[in-house]
Amino acid sequence: MGDDCSRSMSQLNSKAYFWLTAASLQASVLLGGAALAPSAVAQSKAGLPVTKSELLTYSSMSVVTFCEARSLEVEFVKAVRVSIAAEVFTVFQKHGGKAAELKTPLDEKQFIASSQFRLVGNALRACPKFVPAEQKKKFDTMLEQLKKNNQ
């Protein structure tokens, strides 16, 4: 799973995709709005900006958590929320929401949506049987829109 996840993440590492694209902003639609609430964690001013490598690590940890939660029959939306909680908390507590390639800190609400989008995409590669068909369809539709927007 690690090599597949790393390979698929590196394929999606374009600056536009990796740091919050328009399709990522629509990710709350993917989950029916049942996502982490923005401001669930206080934004810290301290810390170095998150790098792509660190974000890849946090995202990999999220997908492993998601796959394990789903294997234990945790419902999809709850598994997503639990899986991205540590990623969101770490980026905003340790890194203050700052990203290495951005001049301004990340918007927490946008980052949550982006994390959800990345998680579902990675889960479709790592443990596809745990992603409901309707969620896969929503993800594929959003991914196609993203590709059109980035051309």
Coordinates of N, CA and C in Angstrom, one line a residue:
M1 N 0.8 -1.2 0.0 CA 0.0 0.0 0.0 C 0.9 1.2 0.0
G2 N 2.0 1.3 0.7 CA 2.8 2.5 0.8 C 3.3 3.0 -0.5
D3 N 3.9 2.0 -1.3 CA 4.4 2.5 -2.6 C 3.3 3.0 -3.5
D4 N 2.1 2.3 -3.6 CA 1.0 2.8 -4.4 C 0.5 4.2 -3.9
C5 N 0.4 4.3 -2.6 CA 0.0 5.6 -2.0 C 1.0 6.7 -2.4
S6 N 2.3 6.4 -2.2 CA 3.3 7.4 -2.4 C 3.3 7.8 -3.9
R7 N 3.2 6.8 -4.8 CA 3.2 7.0 -6.2 C 2.0 7.9 -6.7
S8 N 0.8 7.5 -6.1 CA -0.3 8.3 -6.5 C -0.3 9.7 -6.0
M9 N 0.2 9.9 -4.8 CA 0.4 11.2 -4.2 C 1.4 12.0 -5.1
S10 N 2.5 11.4 -5.5 CA 3.5 12.2 -6.2 C 2.9 12.6 -7.6
Q11 N 2.0 11.7 -8.2 CA 1.4 12.1 -9.4 C 0.5 13.3 -9.3
L12 N 0.0 13.5 -8.1 CA -1.0 14.6 -7.8 C -0.3 15.8 -7.1
N13 N 1.1 15.8 -7.2 CA 1.8 16.9 -6.5 C 1.9 18.2 -7.2
S14 N 1.1 18.4 -8.2 CA 1.2 19.7 -8.9 C 0.9 20.8 -7.9
K15 N 1.5 21.9 -8.0 CA 1.3 23.0 -7.0 C -0.2 23.4 -6.9
A16 N -0.8 23.4 -8.1 CA -2.3 23.8 -8.1 C -3.1 22.8 -7.3
Y17 N -2.8 21.5 -7.5 CA -3.6 20.5 -6.8 C -3.3 20.4 -5.4
F18 N -2.0 20.3 -5.1 CA -1.5 20.0 -3.8 C -1.9 21.1 -2.8
W19 N -1.9 22.3 -3.2 CA -2.2 23.4 -2.3 C -3.6 24.0 -2.6
L20 N -4.6 23.2 -2.5 CA -5.9 23.7 -2.5 C -6.5 24.2 -3.8
T21 N -7.1 23.3 -4.5 CA -7.6 23.7 -5.8 C -9.1 23.9 -5.7
A22 N -9.7 24.4 -6.7 CA -11.1 24.7 -6.7 C -12.0 23.4 -6.4
A23 N -11.6 22.3 -7.0 CA -12.3 21.1 -6.7 C -12.2 20.7 -5.3
S24 N -11.1 21.0 -4.6 CA -10.9 20.6 -3.2 C -11.9 21.4 -2.4
L25 N -12.2 22.6 -2.8 CA -13.2 23.4 -2.1 C -14.5 22.8 -2.1
Q26 N -14.8 22.0 -3.1 CA -16.1 21.4 -3.2 C -16.2 20.0 -2.4
A27 N -15.1 19.7 -1.8 CA -15.0 18.4 -1.1 C -16.1 18.2 -0.1
S28 N -16.5 19.3 0.5 CA -17.6 19.1 1.5 C -18.8 18.5 0.9
V29 N -19.0 18.8 -0.4 CA -20.2 18.2 -1.1 C -20.0 16.7 -1.1
L30 N -18.7 16.2 -1.3 CA -18.4 14.8 -1.4 C -18.9 14.1 -0.1
L31 N -18.8 14.8 1.0 CA -19.2 14.1 2.3 C -20.5 14.6 2.8
G32 N -21.2 15.4 2.0 CA -22.5 15.8 2.5 C -22.4 16.8 3.6
G33 N -21.3 17.6 3.7 CA -21.2 18.6 4.7 C -20.9 18.1 6.1
A34 N -20.6 16.8 6.2 CA -20.4 16.2 7.5 C -18.9 16.2 7.8
A35 N -18.2 17.3 7.8 CA -16.8 17.3 7.9 C -16.4 18.0 9.3
L36 N -15.1 18.0 9.5 CA -14.7 18.7 10.7 C -15.1 20.1 10.6
A37 N -15.4 20.7 11.8 CA -15.8 22.1 11.8 C -14.6 23.0 11.7
P38 N -14.6 24.0 10.9 CA -13.4 24.9 10.9 C -13.3 25.5 12.3
S39 N -12.1 25.9 12.7 CA -11.8 26.4 14.0 C -12.0 25.4 15.1
A40 N -11.9 24.1 14.7 CA -11.9 23.0 15.7 C -10.6 23.0 16.4
V41 N -9.6 23.6 15.8 CA -8.3 23.8 16.4 C -7.9 25.2 16.3
A42 N -7.2 25.7 17.3 CA -6.7 27.1 17.2 C -5.5 27.2 16.4
Q43 N -5.4 28.2 15.5 CA -4.3 28.4 14.7 C -3.1 29.0 15.5
S44 N -2.0 28.3 15.4 CA -0.8 28.7 16.1 C 0.0 29.6 15.2
K45 N 0.7 30.6 15.7 CA 1.6 31.4 14.9 C 3.0 30.9 14.9
A46 N 3.3 29.9 15.7 CA 4.7 29.3 15.8 C 4.8 28.2 14.8
G47 N 6.1 27.8 14.5 CA 6.3 26.6 13.7 C 6.7 27.0 12.3
L48 N 7.5 26.0 11.7 CA 7.9 26.2 10.3 C 6.7 25.8 9.4
P49 N 6.7 26.3 8.2 CA 5.7 25.9 7.2 C 5.7 24.4 6.9
V50 N 4.6 23.8 6.7 CA 4.5 22.4 6.3 C 5.1 22.2 4.9
T51 N 5.9 21.2 4.7 CA 6.4 20.9 3.4 C 5.6 19.9 2.7
K52 N 5.8 19.7 1.4 CA 5.1 18.7 0.7 C 5.4 17.3 1.3
S53 N 6.6 17.1 1.7 CA 7.0 15.8 2.3 C 6.3 15.5 3.6
E54 N 6.2 16.5 4.4 CA 5.4 16.4 5.7 C 3.9 16.2 5.4
L55 N 3.4 16.9 4.5 CA 2.0 16.7 4.2 C 1.7 15.3 3.6
L56 N 2.6 14.8 2.8 CA 2.5 13.5 2.3 C 2.5 12.5 3.4
T57 N 3.3 12.7 4.4 CA 3.4 11.8 5.6 C 2.0 11.9 6.3
Y58 N 1.6 13.1 6.6 CA 0.3 13.3 7.3 C -0.9 12.6 6.5
S59 N -0.9 12.8 5.2 CA -1.9 12.2 4.4 C -1.9 10.7 4.4
S60 N -0.6 10.2 4.4 CA -0.5 8.7 4.4 C -1.0 8.1 5.7
M61 N -0.7 8.8 6.8 CA -1.2 8.4 8.1 C -2.8 8.5 8.1
S62 N -3.3 9.5 7.5 CA -4.8 9.6 7.4 C -5.4 8.4 6.7
V63 N -4.8 8.0 5.5 CA -5.4 7.0 4.8 C -5.3 5.6 5.5
V64 N -4.2 5.4 6.2 CA -4.1 4.2 6.9 C -5.1 4.1 8.0
T65 N -5.3 5.2 8.7 CA -6.3 5.3 9.7 C -7.7 5.1 9.2
F66 N -8.0 5.7 8.0 CA -9.3 5.5 7.4 C -9.5 4.0 7.0
C67 N -8.6 3.4 6.4 CA -8.7 2.0 6.0 C -9.0 1.1 7.2
E68 N -8.2 1.3 8.3 CA -8.4 0.5 9.5 C -9.8 0.8 10.1
A69 N -10.2 2.0 10.2 CA -11.5 2.4 10.7 C -12.6 1.7 9.9
R70 N -12.5 1.7 8.6 CA -13.6 1.1 7.8 C -13.5 -0.4 7.9
S71 N -12.3 -1.0 8.1 CA -12.3 -2.4 8.3 C -12.9 -2.8 9.6
L72 N -13.0 -1.9 10.5 CA -13.7 -2.1 11.8 C -15.2 -1.7 11.8
E73 N -15.6 -1.5 10.5 CA -17.0 -1.1 10.2 C -17.5 0.2 10.8
V74 N -16.6 1.2 10.9 CA -16.9 2.6 11.2 C -17.5 3.1 10.0
E75 N -18.7 3.8 10.1 CA -19.3 4.4 8.9 C -18.4 5.4 8.2
F76 N -18.6 5.5 6.9 CA -17.8 6.2 6.0 C -17.5 7.7 6.5
V77 N -18.5 8.4 6.8 CA -18.3 9.9 7.2 C -17.5 10.0 8.5
K78 N -17.8 9.1 9.4 CA -17.1 9.1 10.7 C -15.7 8.7 10.5
A79 N -15.4 7.7 9.7 CA -14.1 7.3 9.4 C -13.3 8.4 8.7
V80 N -13.9 9.2 7.8 CA -13.2 10.3 7.2 C -12.8 11.4 8.3
R81 N -13.8 11.7 9.1 CA -13.6 12.8 10.1 C -12.5 12.4 11.0
V82 N -12.5 11.2 11.5 CA -11.5 10.7 12.5 C -10.1 10.7 11.8
S83 N -10.1 10.2 10.5 CA -8.8 10.1 9.8 C -8.1 11.4 9.5
I84 N -8.9 12.4 9.2 CA -8.2 13.7 8.9 C -8.0 14.6 10.1
A85 N -8.5 14.2 11.3 CA -8.4 15.1 12.5 C -7.0 15.4 12.9
A86 N -6.2 14.3 12.9 CA -4.8 14.5 13.3 C -4.0 15.4 12.2
E87 N -4.3 15.1 11.0 CA -3.7 15.9 9.9 C -4.0 17.4 10.0
V88 N -5.2 17.7 10.2 CA -5.7 19.1 10.4 C -5.1 19.7 11.6
F89 N -5.2 19.0 12.7 CA -4.6 19.5 14.0 C -3.1 19.8 13.8
T90 N -2.4 18.9 13.3 CA -0.9 19.0 13.1 C -0.6 20.2 12.3
V91 N -1.2 20.3 11.1 CA -0.9 21.4 10.2 C -1.2 22.8 10.9
F92 N -2.3 22.9 11.6 CA -2.6 24.2 12.2 C -1.9 24.4 13.6
Q93 N -1.6 23.4 14.3 CA -0.9 23.6 15.6 C 0.6 23.6 15.4
K94 N 1.2 22.7 14.8 CA 2.6 22.6 14.6 C 3.1 23.6 13.6
H95 N 2.4 23.8 12.5 CA 2.8 24.6 11.4 C 2.1 26.0 11.3
G96 N 1.1 26.2 12.2 CA 0.4 27.5 12.1 C -0.4 27.7 10.9
G97 N -0.7 26.6 10.1 CA -1.4 26.7 8.9 C -0.6 27.2 7.7
K98 N 0.7 27.4 8.0 CA 1.6 27.9 6.9 C 2.1 26.7 6.0
A99 N 2.2 27.0 4.8 CA 2.7 26.0 3.8 C 3.9 26.6 3.1
A100 N 4.9 25.7 2.8 CA 6.1 26.1 2.3 C 6.0 26.9 1.0
E101 N 5.0 26.6 0.2 CA 4.9 27.2 -1.1 C 3.9 28.3 -1.2
L102 N 3.3 28.7 -0.1 CA 2.3 29.8 -0.1 C 2.8 31.0 0.7
K103 N 2.4 32.1 0.3 CA 2.8 33.4 1.0 C 1.9 33.6 2.2
T104 N 0.7 33.2 2.2 CA -0.2 33.4 3.3 C -0.6 32.0 3.9
P105 N -1.0 32.0 5.2 CA -1.4 30.8 5.8 C -2.6 30.1 5.1
L106 N -2.7 28.8 5.2 CA -3.8 28.1 4.6 C -5.1 28.5 5.4
D107 N -6.2 28.5 4.7 CA -7.5 28.7 5.3 C -7.9 27.3 5.8
E108 N -8.3 27.3 7.1 CA -8.6 26.0 7.8 C -9.8 25.3 7.1
K109 N -10.8 26.0 6.7 CA -12.0 25.4 6.1 C -11.6 24.8 4.7
Q110 N -10.8 25.5 3.9 CA -10.3 25.0 2.7 C -9.4 23.8 2.9
F111 N -8.5 23.9 3.9 CA -7.6 22.8 4.1 C -8.4 21.5 4.5
I112 N -9.4 21.6 5.3 CA -10.2 20.5 5.7 C -10.8 19.9 4.5
A113 N -11.4 20.7 3.6 CA -12.0 20.2 2.4 C -10.9 19.5 1.5
S114 N -9.8 20.1 1.4 CA -8.7 19.5 0.6 C -8.2 18.2 1.2
S115 N -8.1 18.1 2.5 CA -7.7 16.9 3.2 C -8.7 15.8 2.9
Q116 N -10.0 16.1 2.9 CA -11.0 15.1 2.7 C -10.9 14.6 1.3
F117 N -10.7 15.5 0.3 CA -10.6 15.1 -1.1 C -9.4 14.2 -1.3
R118 N -8.2 14.6 -0.7 CA -7.0 13.7 -0.8 C -7.2 12.4 -0.2
L119 N -7.9 12.4 1.0 CA -8.1 11.1 1.7 C -9.0 10.2 0.8
V120 N -10.1 10.6 0.3 CA -10.9 9.8 -0.5 C -10.2 9.2 -1.7
G121 N -9.4 10.1 -2.4 CA -8.6 9.7 -3.6 C -7.6 8.6 -3.2
N122 N -6.9 8.8 -2.1 CA -5.9 7.8 -1.6 C -6.6 6.5 -1.2
A123 N -7.7 6.6 -0.5 CA -8.5 5.4 -0.1 C -8.9 4.6 -1.3
L124 N -9.3 5.3 -2.3 CA -9.7 4.6 -3.5 C -8.6 3.7 -4.1
R125 N -7.4 4.1 -3.8 CA -6.2 3.3 -4.3 C -5.8 2.3 -3.2
A126 N -5.8 2.7 -2.0 CA -5.3 1.9 -0.9 C -6.3 0.8 -0.4
C127 N -7.5 1.2 -0.3 CA -8.5 0.2 0.2 C -9.9 0.5 -0.4
P128 N -10.0 0.3 -1.8 CA -11.2 0.7 -2.5 C -12.5 0.1 -2.0
K129 N -12.4 -1.1 -1.5 CA -13.6 -1.8 -1.1 C -14.3 -1.0 0.1
F130 N -13.6 -0.1 0.8 CA -14.2 0.6 1.9 C -14.7 2.0 1.5
V131 N -14.7 2.3 0.2 CA -15.3 3.6 -0.2 C -16.6 3.2 -0.9
P132 N -17.7 3.7 -0.4 CA -19.0 3.5 -1.1 C -19.0 3.9 -2.5
A133 N -19.8 3.2 -3.3 CA -19.9 3.5 -4.8 C -20.3 4.9 -5.0
E134 N -21.3 5.4 -4.3 CA -21.7 6.8 -4.5 C -20.6 7.8 -4.2
Q135 N -19.8 7.5 -3.2 CA -18.6 8.4 -2.9 C -17.6 8.4 -4.0
K136 N -17.3 7.2 -4.5 CA -16.4 7.1 -5.6 C -16.9 7.8 -6.8
K137 N -18.2 7.8 -7.1 CA -18.7 8.5 -8.3 C -18.6 10.0 -8.1
K138 N -18.9 10.5 -6.9 CA -18.7 11.9 -6.6 C -17.2 12.3 -6.7
F139 N -16.3 11.5 -6.2 CA -14.9 11.8 -6.3 C -14.5 11.9 -7.8
D140 N -14.9 10.9 -8.6 CA -14.5 10.9 -10.0 C -15.0 12.1 -10.7
T141 N -16.2 12.5 -10.4 CA -16.8 13.7 -11.0 C -16.0 14.9 -10.7
M142 N -15.6 15.1 -9.4 CA -14.8 16.2 -9.0 C -13.4 16.2 -9.5
L143 N -12.9 15.0 -9.7 CA -11.5 14.9 -10.2 C -11.5 15.3 -11.7
E144 N -12.5 14.9 -12.4 CA -12.7 15.3 -13.8 C -12.8 16.9 -13.9
Q145 N -13.5 17.5 -13.1 CA -13.7 18.9 -13.0 C -12.3 19.6 -12.7
L146 N -11.6 19.0 -11.8 CA -10.3 19.5 -11.4 C -9.4 19.5 -12.6
K147 N -9.4 18.4 -13.4 CA -8.5 18.2 -14.5 C -8.9 19.3 -15.6
K148 N -10.1 19.5 -15.8 CA -10.6 20.6 -16.8 C -10.1 21.9 -16.3
N149 N -10.2 22.2 -15.0 CA -9.8 23.5 -14.5 C -8.3 23.7 -14.6
N150 N -7.5 22.7 -14.5 CA -6.1 22.8 -14.6 C -5.5 22.8 -16.0
Q151 N -6.3 22.7 -17.0 CA -5.8 22.6 -18.3 C -5.5 24.0 -18.9

